[in-house]
Coordinates of C-alpha atoms and ligand atoms in Angstrom, one line a residue:
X1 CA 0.0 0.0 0.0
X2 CA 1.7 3.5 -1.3
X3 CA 0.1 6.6 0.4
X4 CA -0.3 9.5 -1.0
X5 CA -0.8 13.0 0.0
X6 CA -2.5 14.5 -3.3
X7 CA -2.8 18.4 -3.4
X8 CA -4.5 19.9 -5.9
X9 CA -3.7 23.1 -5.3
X10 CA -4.9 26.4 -7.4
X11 CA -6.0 27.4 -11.0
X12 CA -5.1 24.3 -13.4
X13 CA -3.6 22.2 -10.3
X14 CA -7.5 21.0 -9.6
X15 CA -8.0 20.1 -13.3
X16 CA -4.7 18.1 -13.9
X17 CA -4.1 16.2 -10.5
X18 CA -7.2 13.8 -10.4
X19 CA -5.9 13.0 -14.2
X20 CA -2.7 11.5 -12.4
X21 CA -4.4 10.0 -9.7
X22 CA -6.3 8.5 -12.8
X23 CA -3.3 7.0 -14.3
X24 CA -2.0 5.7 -11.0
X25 CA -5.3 4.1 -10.4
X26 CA -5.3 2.1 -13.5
X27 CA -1.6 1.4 -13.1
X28 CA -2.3 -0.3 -9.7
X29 CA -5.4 -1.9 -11.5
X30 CA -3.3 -3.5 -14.2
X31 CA 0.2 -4.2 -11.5
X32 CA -1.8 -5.0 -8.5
X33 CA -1.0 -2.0 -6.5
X34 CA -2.7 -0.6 -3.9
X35 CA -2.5 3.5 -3.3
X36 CA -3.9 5.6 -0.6
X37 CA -4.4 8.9 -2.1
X38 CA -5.4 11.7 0.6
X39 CA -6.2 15.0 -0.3
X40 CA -5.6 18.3 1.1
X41 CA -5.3 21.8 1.0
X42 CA -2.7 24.1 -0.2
X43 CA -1.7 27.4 -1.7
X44 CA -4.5 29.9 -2.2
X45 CA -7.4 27.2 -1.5
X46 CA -5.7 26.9 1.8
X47 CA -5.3 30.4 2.7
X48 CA -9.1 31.1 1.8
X49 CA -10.6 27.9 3.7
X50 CA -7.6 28.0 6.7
X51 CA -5.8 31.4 6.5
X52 CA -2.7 29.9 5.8
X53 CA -1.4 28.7 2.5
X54 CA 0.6 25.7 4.1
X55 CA -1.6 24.7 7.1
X56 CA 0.0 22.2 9.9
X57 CA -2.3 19.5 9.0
X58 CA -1.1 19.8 5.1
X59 CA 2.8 19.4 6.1
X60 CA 2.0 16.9 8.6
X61 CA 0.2 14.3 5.9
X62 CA 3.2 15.2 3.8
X63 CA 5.2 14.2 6.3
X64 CA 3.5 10.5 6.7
X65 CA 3.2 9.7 3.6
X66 CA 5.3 7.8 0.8
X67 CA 4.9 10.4 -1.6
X68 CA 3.2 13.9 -2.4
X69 CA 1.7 14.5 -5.7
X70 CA 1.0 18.2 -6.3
X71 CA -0.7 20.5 -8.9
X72 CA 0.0 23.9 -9.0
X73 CA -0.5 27.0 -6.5
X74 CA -0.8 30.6 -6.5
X75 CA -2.6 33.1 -8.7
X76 CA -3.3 36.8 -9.2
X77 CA -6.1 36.7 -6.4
X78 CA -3.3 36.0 -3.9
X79 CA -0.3 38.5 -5.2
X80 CA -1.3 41.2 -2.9
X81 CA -1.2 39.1 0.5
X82 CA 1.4 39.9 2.8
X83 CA 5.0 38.4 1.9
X84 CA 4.6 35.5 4.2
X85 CA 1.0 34.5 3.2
X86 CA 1.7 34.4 -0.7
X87 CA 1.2 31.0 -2.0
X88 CA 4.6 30.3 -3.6
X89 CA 6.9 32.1 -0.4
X90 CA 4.4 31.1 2.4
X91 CA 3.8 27.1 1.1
X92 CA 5.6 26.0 -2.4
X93 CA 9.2 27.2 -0.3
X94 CA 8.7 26.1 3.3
X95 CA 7.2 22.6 2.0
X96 CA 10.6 21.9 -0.4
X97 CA 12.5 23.0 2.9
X98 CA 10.8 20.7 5.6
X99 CA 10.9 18.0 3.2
X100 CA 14.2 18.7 2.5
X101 CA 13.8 18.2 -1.2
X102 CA 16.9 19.9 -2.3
X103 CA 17.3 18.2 -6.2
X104 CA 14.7 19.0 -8.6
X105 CA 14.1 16.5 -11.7
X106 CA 13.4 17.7 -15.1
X107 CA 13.9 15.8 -18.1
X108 CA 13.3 17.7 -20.6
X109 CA 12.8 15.2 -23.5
X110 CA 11.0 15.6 -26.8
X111 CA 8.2 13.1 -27.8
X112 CA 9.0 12.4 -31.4
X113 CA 5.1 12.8 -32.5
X114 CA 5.9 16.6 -31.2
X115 CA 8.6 17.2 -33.1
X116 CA 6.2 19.8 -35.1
X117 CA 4.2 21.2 -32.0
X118 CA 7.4 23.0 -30.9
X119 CA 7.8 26.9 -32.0
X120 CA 11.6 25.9 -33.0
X121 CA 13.0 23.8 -36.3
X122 CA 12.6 20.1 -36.4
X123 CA 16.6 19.9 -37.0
X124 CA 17.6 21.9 -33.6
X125 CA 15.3 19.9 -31.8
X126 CA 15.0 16.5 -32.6
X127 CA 16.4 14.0 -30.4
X128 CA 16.4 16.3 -27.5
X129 CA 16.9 14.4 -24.2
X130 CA 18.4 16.5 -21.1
X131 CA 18.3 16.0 -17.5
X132 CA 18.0 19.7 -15.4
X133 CA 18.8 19.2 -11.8
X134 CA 17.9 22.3 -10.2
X135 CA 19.2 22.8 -6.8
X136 CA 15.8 23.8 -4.6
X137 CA 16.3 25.0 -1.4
X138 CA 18.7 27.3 -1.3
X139 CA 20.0 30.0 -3.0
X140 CA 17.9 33.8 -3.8
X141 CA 14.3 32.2 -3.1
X142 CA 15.6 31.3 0.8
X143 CA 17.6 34.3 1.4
X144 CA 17.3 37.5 3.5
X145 CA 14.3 39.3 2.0
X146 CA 13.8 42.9 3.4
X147 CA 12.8 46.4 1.9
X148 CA 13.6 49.1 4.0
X149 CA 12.7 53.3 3.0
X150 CA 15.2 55.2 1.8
X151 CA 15.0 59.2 1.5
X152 CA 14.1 58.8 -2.2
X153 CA 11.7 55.9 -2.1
X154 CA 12.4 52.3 -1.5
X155 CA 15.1 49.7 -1.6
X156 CA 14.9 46.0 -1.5
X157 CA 17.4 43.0 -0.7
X158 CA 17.5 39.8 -1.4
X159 CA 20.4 37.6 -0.7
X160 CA 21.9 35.2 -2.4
X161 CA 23.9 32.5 -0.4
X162 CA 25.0 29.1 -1.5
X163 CA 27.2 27.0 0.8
X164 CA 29.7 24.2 -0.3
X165 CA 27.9 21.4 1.4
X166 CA 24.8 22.6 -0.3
X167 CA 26.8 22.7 -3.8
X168 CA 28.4 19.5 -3.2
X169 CA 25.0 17.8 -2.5
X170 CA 23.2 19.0 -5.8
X171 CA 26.7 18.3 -7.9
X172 CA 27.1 14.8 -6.7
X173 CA 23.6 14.4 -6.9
X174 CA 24.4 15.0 -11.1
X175 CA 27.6 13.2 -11.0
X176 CA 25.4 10.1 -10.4
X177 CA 22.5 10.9 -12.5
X178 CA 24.7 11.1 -16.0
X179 CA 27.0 7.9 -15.0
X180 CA 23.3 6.5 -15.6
X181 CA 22.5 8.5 -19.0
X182 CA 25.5 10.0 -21.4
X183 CA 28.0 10.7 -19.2
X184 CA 28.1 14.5 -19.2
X185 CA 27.5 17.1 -16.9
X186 CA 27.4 20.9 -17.8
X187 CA 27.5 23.2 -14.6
X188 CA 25.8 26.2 -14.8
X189 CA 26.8 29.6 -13.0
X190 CA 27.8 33.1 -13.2
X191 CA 31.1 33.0 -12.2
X192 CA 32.3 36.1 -13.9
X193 CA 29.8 38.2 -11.9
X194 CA 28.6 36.6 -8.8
X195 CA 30.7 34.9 -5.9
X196 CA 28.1 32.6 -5.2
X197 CA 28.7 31.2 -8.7
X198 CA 32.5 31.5 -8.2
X199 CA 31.9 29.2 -4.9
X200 CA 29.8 27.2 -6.7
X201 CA 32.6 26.9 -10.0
X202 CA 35.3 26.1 -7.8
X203 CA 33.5 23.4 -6.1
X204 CA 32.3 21.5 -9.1
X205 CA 36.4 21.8 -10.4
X206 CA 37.0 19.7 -7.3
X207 CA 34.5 17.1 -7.4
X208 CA 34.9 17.2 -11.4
X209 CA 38.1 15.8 -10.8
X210 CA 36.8 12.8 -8.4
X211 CA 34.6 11.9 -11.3
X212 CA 37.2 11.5 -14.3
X213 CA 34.8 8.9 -16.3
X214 CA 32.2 12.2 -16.4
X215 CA 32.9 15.0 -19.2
X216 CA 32.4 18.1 -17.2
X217 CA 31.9 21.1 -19.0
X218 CA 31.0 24.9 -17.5
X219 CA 28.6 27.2 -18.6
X220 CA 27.5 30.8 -17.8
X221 CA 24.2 31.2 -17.1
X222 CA 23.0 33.5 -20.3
X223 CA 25.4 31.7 -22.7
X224 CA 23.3 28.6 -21.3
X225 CA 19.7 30.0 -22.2
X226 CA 21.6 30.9 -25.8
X227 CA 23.0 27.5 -26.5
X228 CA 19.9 26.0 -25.3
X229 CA 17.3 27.1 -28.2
X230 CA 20.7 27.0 -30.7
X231 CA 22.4 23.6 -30.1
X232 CA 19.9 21.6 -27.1
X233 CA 21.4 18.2 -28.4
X234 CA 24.8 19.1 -26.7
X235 CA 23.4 19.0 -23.2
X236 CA 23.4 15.2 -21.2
X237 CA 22.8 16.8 -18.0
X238 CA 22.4 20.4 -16.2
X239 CA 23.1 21.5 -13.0
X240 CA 22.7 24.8 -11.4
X241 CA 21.2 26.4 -8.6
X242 CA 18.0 27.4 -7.8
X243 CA 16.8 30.4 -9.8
X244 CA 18.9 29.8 -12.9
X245 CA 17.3 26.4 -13.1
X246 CA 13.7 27.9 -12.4
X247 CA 14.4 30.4 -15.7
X248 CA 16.6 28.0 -17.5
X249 CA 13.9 24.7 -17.5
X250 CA 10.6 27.2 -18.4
X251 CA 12.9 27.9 -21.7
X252 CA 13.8 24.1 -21.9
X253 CA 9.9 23.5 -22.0
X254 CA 9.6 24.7 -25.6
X255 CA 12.0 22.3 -26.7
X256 CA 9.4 19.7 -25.6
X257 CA 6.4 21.8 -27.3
X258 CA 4.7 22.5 -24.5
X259 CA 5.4 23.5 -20.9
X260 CA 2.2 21.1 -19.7
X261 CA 4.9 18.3 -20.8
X262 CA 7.5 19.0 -18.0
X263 CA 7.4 16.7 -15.3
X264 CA 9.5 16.9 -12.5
X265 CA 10.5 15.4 -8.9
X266 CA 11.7 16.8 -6.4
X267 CA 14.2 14.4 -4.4
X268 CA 16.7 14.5 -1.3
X269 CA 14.7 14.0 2.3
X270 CA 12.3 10.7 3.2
X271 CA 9.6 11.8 1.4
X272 CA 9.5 13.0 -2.4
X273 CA 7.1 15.4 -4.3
X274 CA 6.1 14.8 -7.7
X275 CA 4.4 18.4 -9.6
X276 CA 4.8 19.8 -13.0
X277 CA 7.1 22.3 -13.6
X278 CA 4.6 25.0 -14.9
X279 CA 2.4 27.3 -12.5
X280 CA -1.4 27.2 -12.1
X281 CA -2.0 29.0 -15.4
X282 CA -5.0 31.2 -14.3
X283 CA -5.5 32.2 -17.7
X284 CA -6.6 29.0 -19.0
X285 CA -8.0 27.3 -15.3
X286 CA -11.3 26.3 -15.1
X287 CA -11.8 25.7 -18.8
X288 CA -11.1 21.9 -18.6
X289 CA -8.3 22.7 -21.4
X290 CA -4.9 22.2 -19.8
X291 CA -2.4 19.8 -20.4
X292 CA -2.4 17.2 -18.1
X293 CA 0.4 15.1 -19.6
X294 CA 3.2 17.1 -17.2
X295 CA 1.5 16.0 -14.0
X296 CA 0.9 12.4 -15.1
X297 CA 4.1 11.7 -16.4
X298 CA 5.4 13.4 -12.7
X299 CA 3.3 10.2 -11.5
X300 CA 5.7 7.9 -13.7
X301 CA 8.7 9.4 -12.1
X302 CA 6.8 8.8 -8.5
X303 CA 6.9 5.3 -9.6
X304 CA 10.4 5.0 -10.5
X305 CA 11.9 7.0 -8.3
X306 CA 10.3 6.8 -5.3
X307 CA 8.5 3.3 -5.3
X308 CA 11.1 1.8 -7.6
X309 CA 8.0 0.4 -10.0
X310 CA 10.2 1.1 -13.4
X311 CA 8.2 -1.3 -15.6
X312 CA 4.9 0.7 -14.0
X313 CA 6.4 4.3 -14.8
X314 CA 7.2 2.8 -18.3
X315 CA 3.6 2.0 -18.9
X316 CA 2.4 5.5 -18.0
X317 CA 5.1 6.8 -20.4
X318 CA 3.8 4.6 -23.3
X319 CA 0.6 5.4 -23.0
X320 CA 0.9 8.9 -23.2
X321 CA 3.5 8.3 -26.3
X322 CA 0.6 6.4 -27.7
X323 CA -1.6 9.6 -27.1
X324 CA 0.5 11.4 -28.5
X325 CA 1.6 9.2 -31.6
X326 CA -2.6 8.8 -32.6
X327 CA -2.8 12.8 -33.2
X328 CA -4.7 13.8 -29.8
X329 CA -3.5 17.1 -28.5
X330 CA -4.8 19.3 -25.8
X331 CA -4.7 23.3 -27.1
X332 CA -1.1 23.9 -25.7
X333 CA 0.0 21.4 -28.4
X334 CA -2.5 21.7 -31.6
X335 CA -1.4 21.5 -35.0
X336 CA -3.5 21.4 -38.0
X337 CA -4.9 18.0 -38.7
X338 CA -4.7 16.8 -35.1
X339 CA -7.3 15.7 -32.7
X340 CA -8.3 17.8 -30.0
X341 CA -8.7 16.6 -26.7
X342 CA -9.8 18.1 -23.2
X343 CA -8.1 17.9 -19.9
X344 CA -10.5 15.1 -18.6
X345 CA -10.3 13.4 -21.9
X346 CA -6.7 13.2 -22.3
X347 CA -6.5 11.6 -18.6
X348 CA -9.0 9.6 -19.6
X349 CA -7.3 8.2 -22.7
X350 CA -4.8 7.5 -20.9
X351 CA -5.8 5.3 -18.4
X352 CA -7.4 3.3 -21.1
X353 CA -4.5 2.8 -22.6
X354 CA -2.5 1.6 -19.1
X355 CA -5.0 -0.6 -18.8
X356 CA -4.5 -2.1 -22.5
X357 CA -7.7 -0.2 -24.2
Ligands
NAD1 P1 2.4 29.3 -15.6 O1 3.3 28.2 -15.8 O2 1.2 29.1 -14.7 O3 1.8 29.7 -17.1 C1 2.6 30.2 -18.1 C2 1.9 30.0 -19.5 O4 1.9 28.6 -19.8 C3 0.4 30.4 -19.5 O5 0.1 30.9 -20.7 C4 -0.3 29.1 -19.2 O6 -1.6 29.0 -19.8 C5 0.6 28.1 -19.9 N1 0.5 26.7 -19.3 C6 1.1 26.4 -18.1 N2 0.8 25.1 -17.8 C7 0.0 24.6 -18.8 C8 -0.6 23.4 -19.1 N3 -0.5 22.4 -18.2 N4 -1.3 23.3 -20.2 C9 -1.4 24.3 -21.1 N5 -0.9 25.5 -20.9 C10 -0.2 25.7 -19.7 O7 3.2 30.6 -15.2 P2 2.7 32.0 -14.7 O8 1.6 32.5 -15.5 O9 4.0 32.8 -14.7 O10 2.3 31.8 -13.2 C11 0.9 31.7 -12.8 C12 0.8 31.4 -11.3 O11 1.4 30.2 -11.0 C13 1.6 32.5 -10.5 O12 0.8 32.7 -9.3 C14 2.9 31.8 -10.2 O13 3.5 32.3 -9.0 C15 2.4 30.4 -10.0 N6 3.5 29.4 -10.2 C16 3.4 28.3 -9.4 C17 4.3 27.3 -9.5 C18 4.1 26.0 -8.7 O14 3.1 25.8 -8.1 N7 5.1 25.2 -8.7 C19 5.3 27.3 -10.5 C20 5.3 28.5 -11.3 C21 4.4 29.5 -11.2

């Protein structure tokens, strides 16, 4: 029995979740799993029921279960609560901390049937298969925040702090994810500008050299985003720290066609969370037209990595290749002559297809 803390969340995160729970369902219907899914509140929907966007209760079933499986959160009705109350700062933050979930997942890898539904040329993209590993709690988001007056209006701060244990973590943490894939690992900093990025170069150099059989290559941050839409195919795997890979894996979304295909997982403490890597899109929510495919395949990588059920994570990913491959599309993805499908639909299609349909 697997139990799982399922939060929906805000905007899109309602539509897409039960569409995962959907697949995981008929995945423990076909392998003869059992999963405990409970729900609960978080993000805005927690602020308005509760008055607080991560309530005790929330963190606590997070806490106790195997895994968390989470939509989205956060959305213009919430922008204007005070700093500590905002969605993102007050739950998305402190939940990665407690859990400790310091490496963030995201393969970004293109489904061949979508080589046309991305905005860049077939060529540059085809064959795209790269591993981001983000580092997630630490870093500008977990700094010193503080805005003080000043005689001609306002300043703000926010600190940026990385220390080596932290950088040493995330970096090993690569070193053993591309001995699995192509053997490559491009670090990503600002060395020539920050001295958190010099810290964080001269740490990689060290551990670079206790991995020999791993090409290690380094990368400054705005070359990366460059090199990333002009030559993606020379990229195995990514690391960098937390904002840079924030900005740097939205961009690596359109490689994919869509930023409702970008799954992630976010690893490190006793318990992992599974979410896409987009937001709660409140310009499309409530329209029952968003992509689920992100979120489900973030189910896959539940199943691999945190239940070690490869040959069930596989299934999920065929089926939504065989989605894919039949021409159905949600809007995010359309191209003339495909089929369109809704949010429901498209979860719905592919639980059939787990199942054998
Ligand atoms: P977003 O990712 O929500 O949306 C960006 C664009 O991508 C929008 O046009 C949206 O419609 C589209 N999009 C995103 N997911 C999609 C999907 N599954 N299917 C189809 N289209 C999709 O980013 P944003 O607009 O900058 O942020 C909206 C809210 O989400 C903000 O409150 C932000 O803080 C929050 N946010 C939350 C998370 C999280 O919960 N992890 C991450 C990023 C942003």
């Amino acid at each position: 029995m697997y139990k799982i803390a399922v939060l929906p969340g805000d905007g899109i995160g309602v539509e897409i979740v039960p569409e995962a729970v959907k697949a995981l369902q008929a995945v423990g219907k076909k392998f003869g799993l059992e999963f405990e899914f409970t729900e609960a509140l978080i993000g805005g929907a927690a602020y308005d029921e509760l008055g607080h966007p991560l309530p005790a209760a929330t963190l606590e079933l997070c806490r106790h279960s195997d895994a968390v499986l989470l939509g989205a959160i956060g959305g213009p009705k919430w922008d204007n609560l005070p700093v500590e109350l905002r969605p993102e700062i007050g739950a998305l933050l402190p939940l990665r901390k407690e859990l400790e979930l310091f490496a963030n997942l995201r393969p970004c890898v293109l489904f061949p049937s979508l080589l046309h539904a991305s905005t860049l040329k077939e060529e540059v993209i085809s064959g795209v298969d790269i591993l981001v590993i983000r580092e997630l709690t630490g870093g500008l988001y977990f700094g010193e925040k503080k805005r003080e007056k000043t005689p001609d209006g306002e300043k703000a701060t926010d600190i940026l702090t990385y220390s080596t244990y932290e950088i040493e973590r995330i970096v090993r943490f690569a070193y053993q994810a591309a001995r699995k894939r192509r053997s490559k690992v491009c670090s990503v900093d600002k060395a020539n500008v920050l001295e958190s990025s010099r810290l964080w170069r001269e740490t990689v150099t060290k551990l670079a050299a206790e991995h020999p059989d791993v090409e290690t290559a380094h990368m400054y941050v705005d070359n990366c985003s460059m090199q990333l839409i002009r030559n993606p195919r020379q990229f195995d795997v990514i690391v960098t720290e937390n904002m840079f890979g924030d900005i740097l894996t939205d961009e690596a979304s359109m490689l994919t066609g869509s930023i409702g295909m970008l799954a992630s997982a976010s690893i490190g403490g006793k318990v992992a969370l599974y979410e896409p890597s987009h937001g709660s899109a409140p310009d499309i929510a409530g329209q029952n037209k968003a992509n689920p495919l992100a979120t489900i395949l973030s189910a896959a990588m539940m199943l691999r990595y945190s239940f070690d059920r490869e040959e069930e994570a596989v299934t999920i990913e065929q089926a939504v290749r065989r989605v894919l491959e039949e021409g159905y599309r949600t809007p995010d993805l359309m191209e003339p002559g495909k089929k369109p499908l809704n949010t429901v639909q498209t979860g719905d299609l592919v639980a059939e297809y787990i199942l054998g349909g």
